[in-house]
Amino acid sequence: MALQLKDSKEQIYRTTSQKQIILDYLKSVKSHPSAEKVYSVVKKKLPRISKATVYRNLKDFKKRGEAQTIISQGKSHFDADTSSHAHFICLDCNKIFDVFENACTNCSVIKNKKPKVGKIENYKINFYGHCKKCK
Amino acid sequence: MALQLKDSKEQIYRTTSQKQIILDYLKSVKSHPSAEKVYSVVKKKLPRISKATVYRNLKDFKKRGEAQTIISQGKSHFDADTSSHAHFICLDCNKIFDVFENACTNCSVIKNKKPKVGKIENYKINFYGHCKKCK
DNA sequence: TGATTTAATGGGAATAATTATTAATTAATA
DNA sequence: TATTAATTAATAATTATTCCCATTAAATCA
């Protein structure tokens, strides 16, 4: 007998050590690492892991709502903290910081989620400036 | 006699037809075109223009504050309207719309420009959702 | 537990956006 | 108009990311 219906559209989600180690690492840091950085760190625990596996899983985590991305320096950076918060990107050192202070949650557009052009599902706020260390 | 001091750090900014036609096009639309789109349109007026020239100038416009970018679909999209406004990106058709309605300008973080992590120079707000046409 | 099914991986090639290089061109100005 | 350096065209190089596919290994059940 089939393990699952042949005509089922949804795939079974399998847990693998690769997935778990990638996600564990992401959850353990607040540095917003790039895919390349995740790869180099995870490679220490799983020396045979493929770069494609890292990219594929990071993308999947995002789709599943287990991570979000911040684009900086021409590449994606990942954040496993999906709670509502903004990001601050330093124009000098390029580090990415979390901003939990009232990130516009009281603004009418965000509250209503319906600007003239459509209906908001989610949003991103990025601040650019000089971090404490750099200035 | 030298046209400018040899030890001067700053370059002279020269007006070229390429620059003007690219910027004129950008200012004439509110569609937030990608570099590739700008290239294909400008190419009609300047058939011999190089893709590198388009990319170089778009980048320069941004640096000089004559344009801003919105990253979507893995590439940069350009907007010559540098007034304070947010963007709405449709998750279905991927079109980018301007949102001029109260884009969080009253939020304390943005007003004070000083979250805990540093000093804000500028910021970007992107909304993601479904536009009028798509839903 | 072993067999079966198929999702996930590894490794490398492919793709796409952007940047670098450099010889030739041209805008600004004396 | 001649000079000088900024800009361009053309193309090669780079970089981040995705695709491809043979192999591996979760999940399930007999």
Coordinates of C-alpha atoms (C1' of nucleotides) in Angstrom, one line a residue:
Chain A
M1 CA 0.0 0.0 0.0
A2 CA 1.2 3.5 -0.8
L3 CA 2.6 5.5 2.0
Q4 CA 0.7 8.5 0.8
L5 CA -1.8 9.2 -1.9
K6 CA -0.2 9.5 -5.3
D7 CA -2.4 12.5 -6.2
S8 CA -1.7 14.4 -3.0
K9 CA -0.3 17.8 -3.9
E10 CA 1.7 18.4 -0.7
Q11 CA 5.0 16.8 0.0
I12 CA 6.0 15.2 3.2
Y13 CA 8.4 17.4 5.2
R14 CA 11.3 15.3 6.3
T15 CA 13.5 16.2 9.2
T16 CA 17.2 15.9 8.4
S17 CA 20.3 16.7 10.4
Q18 CA 21.3 19.3 7.8
K19 CA 18.0 21.2 8.3
Q20 CA 18.2 20.9 12.1
I21 CA 21.8 22.1 12.3
I22 CA 21.3 25.0 10.0
L23 CA 18.2 26.1 11.9
D24 CA 19.8 25.6 15.2
Y25 CA 22.7 27.8 14.2
L26 CA 20.4 30.5 12.9
K27 CA 18.5 30.5 16.1
S28 CA 21.6 30.7 18.2
V29 CA 22.9 34.0 16.7
K30 CA 21.7 37.5 16.3
S31 CA 24.2 38.5 13.7
H32 CA 22.0 38.0 10.7
P33 CA 24.5 35.8 8.7
S34 CA 24.6 35.4 5.0
A35 CA 24.1 32.1 3.3
E36 CA 27.8 31.8 2.7
K37 CA 28.4 32.4 6.4
V38 CA 25.9 29.8 7.4
Y39 CA 27.5 27.4 5.0
S40 CA 31.0 27.9 6.5
V41 CA 29.8 27.5 10.1
V42 CA 27.6 24.5 9.4
K43 CA 30.4 22.9 7.4
K44 CA 32.3 22.4 10.7
K45 CA 29.7 20.1 12.0
L46 CA 28.8 18.5 8.7
P47 CA 31.9 18.6 6.5
R48 CA 30.2 17.0 3.5
I49 CA 27.2 19.4 3.4
S50 CA 26.6 21.0 0.0
K51 CA 26.2 24.7 -0.6
A52 CA 23.0 24.0 -2.4
T53 CA 21.6 22.3 0.6
V54 CA 22.2 25.4 2.7
Y55 CA 20.7 27.7 0.1
R56 CA 17.8 25.4 -0.4
N57 CA 17.0 25.1 3.3
L58 CA 17.4 28.7 4.1
K59 CA 14.9 29.5 1.3
D60 CA 12.5 26.9 2.6
F61 CA 12.8 28.2 6.2
K62 CA 11.7 31.6 4.8
K63 CA 8.8 30.1 2.9
R64 CA 7.7 28.2 6.0
G65 CA 7.9 31.3 8.2
E66 CA 10.8 30.0 10.2
A67 CA 13.2 32.8 9.1
Q68 CA 13.2 36.1 7.4
T69 CA 15.7 37.8 5.2
I70 CA 17.4 41.2 5.1
I71 CA 19.1 42.1 1.9
S72 CA 22.4 43.9 2.3
Q73 CA 25.6 44.2 0.3
G74 CA 24.0 42.5 -2.6
K75 CA 23.1 39.3 -0.7
S76 CA 20.5 37.8 1.6
H77 CA 21.1 37.7 5.3
F78 CA 19.0 35.5 7.6
D79 CA 17.2 36.0 10.8
A80 CA 15.4 33.2 12.6
D81 CA 13.7 35.7 14.9
T82 CA 10.4 36.2 13.0
S83 CA 8.9 38.4 15.7
S84 CA 7.9 41.9 14.6
H85 CA 11.0 44.1 14.5
A86 CA 12.9 46.4 12.2
H87 CA 16.6 46.3 11.2
F88 CA 19.3 48.8 11.4
I89 CA 22.1 48.5 8.9
C90 CA 25.4 50.3 9.6
L91 CA 26.6 52.2 6.6
D92 CA 30.2 51.9 7.9
C93 CA 30.7 48.4 9.1
N94 CA 27.6 46.9 7.4
K95 CA 26.6 45.0 10.5
I96 CA 22.8 44.4 10.9
F97 CA 21.1 45.1 14.2
D98 CA 17.7 44.4 15.5
V99 CA 15.5 47.3 16.4
F100 CA 12.7 46.2 18.8
E101 CA 11.7 49.7 19.7
N102 CA 8.2 50.7 18.5
A103 CA 8.8 49.9 14.8
C104 CA 5.9 51.9 13.5
T105 CA 3.3 49.5 14.8
N106 CA 1.0 52.4 15.6
C107 CA 1.0 53.9 12.1
S108 CA -2.4 53.9 10.5
V109 CA -1.2 52.3 7.3
I110 CA 0.3 49.4 9.1
K111 CA -2.6 49.1 11.6
N112 CA -5.2 49.2 8.8
K113 CA -3.1 47.1 6.5
K114 CA -5.0 48.7 3.6
P115 CA -3.2 51.5 1.8
K116 CA -4.9 52.7 -1.4
V117 CA -2.9 50.3 -3.6
G118 CA -3.9 47.0 -1.9
K119 CA -3.9 44.8 1.2
I120 CA -0.7 44.4 3.2
E121 CA 0.3 40.9 4.3
N122 CA 3.6 41.8 5.9
Y123 CA 6.2 44.5 5.8
K124 CA 9.9 45.3 6.3
I125 CA 11.5 48.3 7.8
N126 CA 15.2 49.0 7.3
F127 CA 17.1 51.8 8.9
Y128 CA 20.4 52.9 7.6
G129 CA 22.9 54.9 9.6
H130 CA 25.9 54.8 11.8
C131 CA 26.0 52.3 14.7
K132 CA 27.3 53.1 18.2
K133 CA 30.8 51.7 17.5
C134 CA 31.3 53.4 14.2
K135 CA 30.2 56.9 15.3
Chain B
M1 CA 47.9 75.2 -16.9
A2 CA 46.0 72.4 -15.3
L3 CA 42.2 72.5 -15.5
Q4 CA 42.0 71.5 -11.9
L5 CA 44.4 70.8 -9.0
K6 CA 46.2 67.5 -9.4
D7 CA 45.7 66.7 -5.7
S8 CA 42.0 67.5 -5.7
K9 CA 40.2 64.5 -4.5
E10 CA 36.9 65.2 -6.1
Q11 CA 36.2 64.5 -9.7
I12 CA 34.4 66.9 -12.0
Y13 CA 30.9 65.7 -12.8
R14 CA 30.3 65.7 -16.5
T15 CA 27.0 65.9 -18.2
T16 CA 26.6 63.3 -21.0
S17 CA 23.6 62.5 -23.1
Q18 CA 23.6 59.0 -21.7
K19 CA 23.2 60.3 -18.1
Q20 CA 20.5 62.7 -19.1
I21 CA 18.5 60.3 -21.1
I22 CA 18.6 57.7 -18.4
L23 CA 17.6 60.1 -15.7
D24 CA 14.9 61.7 -17.9
Y25 CA 13.4 58.3 -18.4
L26 CA 13.5 57.4 -14.7
K27 CA 11.8 60.7 -13.8
S28 CA 9.1 60.1 -16.4
V29 CA 7.9 56.8 -15.0
K30 CA 6.4 55.6 -11.7
S31 CA 6.9 52.0 -12.5
H32 CA 10.2 51.5 -10.7
P33 CA 12.0 49.8 -13.6
S34 CA 15.0 47.4 -13.2
A35 CA 18.4 48.2 -14.7
E36 CA 17.6 45.8 -17.5
K37 CA 14.4 47.6 -18.3
V38 CA 16.1 51.0 -18.2
Y39 CA 18.7 49.6 -20.6
S40 CA 16.1 48.3 -23.1
V41 CA 14.2 51.6 -23.1
V42 CA 17.2 53.9 -23.3
K43 CA 18.6 51.8 -26.1
K44 CA 15.9 53.0 -28.3
K45 CA 17.2 56.5 -28.1
L46 CA 20.8 55.6 -27.9
P47 CA 21.3 52.3 -29.8
R48 CA 25.0 52.1 -29.0
I49 CA 24.7 52.5 -25.2
S50 CA 26.4 49.9 -23.1
K51 CA 24.7 48.0 -20.4
A52 CA 27.6 48.9 -18.1
T53 CA 26.9 52.6 -18.7
V54 CA 23.3 52.1 -17.5
Y55 CA 24.4 50.2 -14.4
R56 CA 27.1 52.7 -13.6
N57 CA 24.9 55.7 -13.9
L58 CA 22.0 54.2 -12.0
K59 CA 24.5 53.5 -9.2
D60 CA 25.8 57.0 -9.4
F61 CA 22.3 58.5 -9.3
K62 CA 21.7 56.6 -6.1
K63 CA 25.0 57.7 -4.6
R64 CA 24.2 61.3 -5.5
G65 CA 20.7 61.1 -4.1
E66 CA 19.0 61.5 -7.4
A67 CA 17.4 58.1 -7.2
Q68 CA 16.6 55.3 -4.7
T69 CA 16.4 51.6 -5.1
I70 CA 13.9 48.9 -4.2
I71 CA 15.1 45.4 -4.3
S72 CA 12.6 42.9 -5.6
Q73 CA 12.8 39.6 -7.4
G74 CA 16.6 39.4 -6.8
K75 CA 17.3 42.7 -8.6
S76 CA 17.4 46.4 -8.0
H77 CA 14.5 48.6 -9.2
F78 CA 15.0 52.4 -9.5
D79 CA 12.9 55.3 -8.4
A80 CA 13.8 58.9 -9.2
D81 CA 11.3 60.2 -6.7
T82 CA 13.4 60.6 -3.6
S83 CA 10.7 62.2 -1.6
S84 CA 9.7 60.3 1.6
H85 CA 7.4 57.5 0.7
A86 CA 7.1 53.7 1.2
H87 CA 6.7 51.0 -1.4
F88 CA 4.1 48.3 -1.8
I89 CA 5.2 45.2 -3.6
C90 CA 2.5 42.9 -5.0
L91 CA 3.2 39.2 -4.1
D92 CA 1.2 38.1 -7.2
C93 CA 2.2 40.4 -10.1
N94 CA 5.4 41.7 -8.5
K95 CA 4.6 45.3 -9.4
I96 CA 5.9 48.0 -7.2
F97 CA 3.7 50.8 -6.1
D98 CA 4.3 54.1 -4.2
V99 CA 2.6 54.6 -0.9
F100 CA 2.5 58.2 0.1
E101 CA 0.0 57.8 2.9
N102 CA 1.5 58.5 6.3
A103 CA 4.5 56.2 6.0
C104 CA 5.3 56.0 9.7
T105 CA 6.6 59.6 9.8
N106 CA 5.1 60.0 13.2
C107 CA 6.8 57.1 14.8
S108 CA 9.1 58.0 17.7
V109 CA 12.0 55.9 16.3
I110 CA 11.9 57.7 13.0
K111 CA 11.2 61.1 14.5
N112 CA 14.1 60.9 16.9
K113 CA 16.3 59.1 14.4
K114 CA 18.2 57.5 17.3
P115 CA 17.3 54.0 18.2
K116 CA 19.5 52.3 20.8
V117 CA 21.8 50.8 18.1
G118 CA 22.9 54.1 16.4
K119 CA 21.8 57.1 14.5
I120 CA 19.5 56.8 11.5
E121 CA 20.5 58.6 8.2
N122 CA 17.6 57.2 6.2
Y123 CA 15.2 54.3 6.0
K124 CA 13.1 52.2 3.8
I125 CA 9.7 50.7 4.3
N126 CA 8.4 47.9 2.1
F127 CA 4.9 46.5 2.2
Y128 CA 4.2 43.1 0.7
G129 CA 0.6 42.1 -0.2
H130 CA -1.9 41.9 -2.9
C131 CA -2.6 44.9 -5.1
K132 CA -6.1 46.0 -6.2
K133 CA -5.9 44.3 -9.5
C134 CA -4.7 41.0 -8.2
K135 CA -7.3 40.7 -5.4
Chain C
dT1 C1' 13.2 -5.5 11.2
dG2 C1' 13.4 -5.1 6.2
dA3 C1' 11.4 -3.4 2.0
dT4 C1' 9.4 0.4 -0.3
dT5 C1' 8.7 5.0 -1.6
dT6 C1' 10.2 9.4 -2.6
dA7 C1' 12.0 13.6 -0.3
dA8 C1' 16.5 15.5 0.4
dT9 C1' 21.3 15.7 -0.4
dG10 C1' 26.0 16.5 -2.7
dG11 C1' 28.6 18.2 -6.2
dG12 C1' 29.2 20.5 -10.0
dA13 C1' 27.4 23.0 -13.9
dA14 C1' 24.4 26.8 -15.2
dT15 C1' 22.3 31.3 -14.7
dA16 C1' 21.7 36.0 -13.8
dA17 C1' 22.8 40.4 -12.0
dT18 C1' 26.4 43.4 -11.4
dT19 C1' 31.2 45.1 -11.6
dA20 C1' 35.9 45.5 -13.5
dT21 C1' 39.0 46.5 -17.2
dT22 C1' 40.7 49.2 -20.8
dA23 C1' 41.2 51.5 -25.1
dA24 C1' 38.7 55.0 -27.4
dT25 C1' 35.7 59.0 -27.0
dT26 C1' 34.2 63.4 -25.5
dA27 C1' 32.9 67.3 -22.2
dA28 C1' 34.8 71.1 -20.0
dT29 C1' 37.7 74.8 -20.0
dA30 C1' 41.9 77.5 -20.8
Chain D
dT1 C1' 41.1 74.8 -30.9
dA2 C1' 44.1 72.0 -27.9
dT3 C1' 44.4 69.8 -23.6
dT4 C1' 43.1 66.8 -20.0
dA5 C1' 40.7 63.8 -17.5
dA6 C1' 36.0 62.0 -17.0
dT7 C1' 33.1 58.9 -19.4
dT8 C1' 31.9 55.4 -22.6
dA9 C1' 31.5 50.8 -25.2
dA10 C1' 32.5 46.3 -25.3
dT11 C1' 33.5 42.5 -23.1
dA12 C1' 35.5 39.7 -19.6
dA13 C1' 35.2 38.6 -14.8
dT14 C1' 32.9 38.1 -10.6
dT15 C1' 29.5 36.7 -7.3
dA16 C1' 25.3 35.1 -5.4
dT17 C1' 22.1 31.8 -6.2
dT18 C1' 19.7 28.0 -8.6
dC19 C1' 19.4 23.9 -11.4
dC20 C1' 20.3 19.1 -12.5
dC21 C1' 20.5 14.5 -11.4
dA22 C1' 22.5 10.4 -9.5
dT23 C1' 22.8 8.9 -4.9
dT24 C1' 21.3 8.8 0.0
dA25 C1' 18.3 8.3 3.6
dA26 C1' 13.7 9.5 6.2
dA27 C1' 9.2 7.8 7.0
dT28 C1' 6.0 4.2 6.9
dC29 C1' 4.3 -0.2 6.8
dA30 C1' 4.1 -5.3 5.9

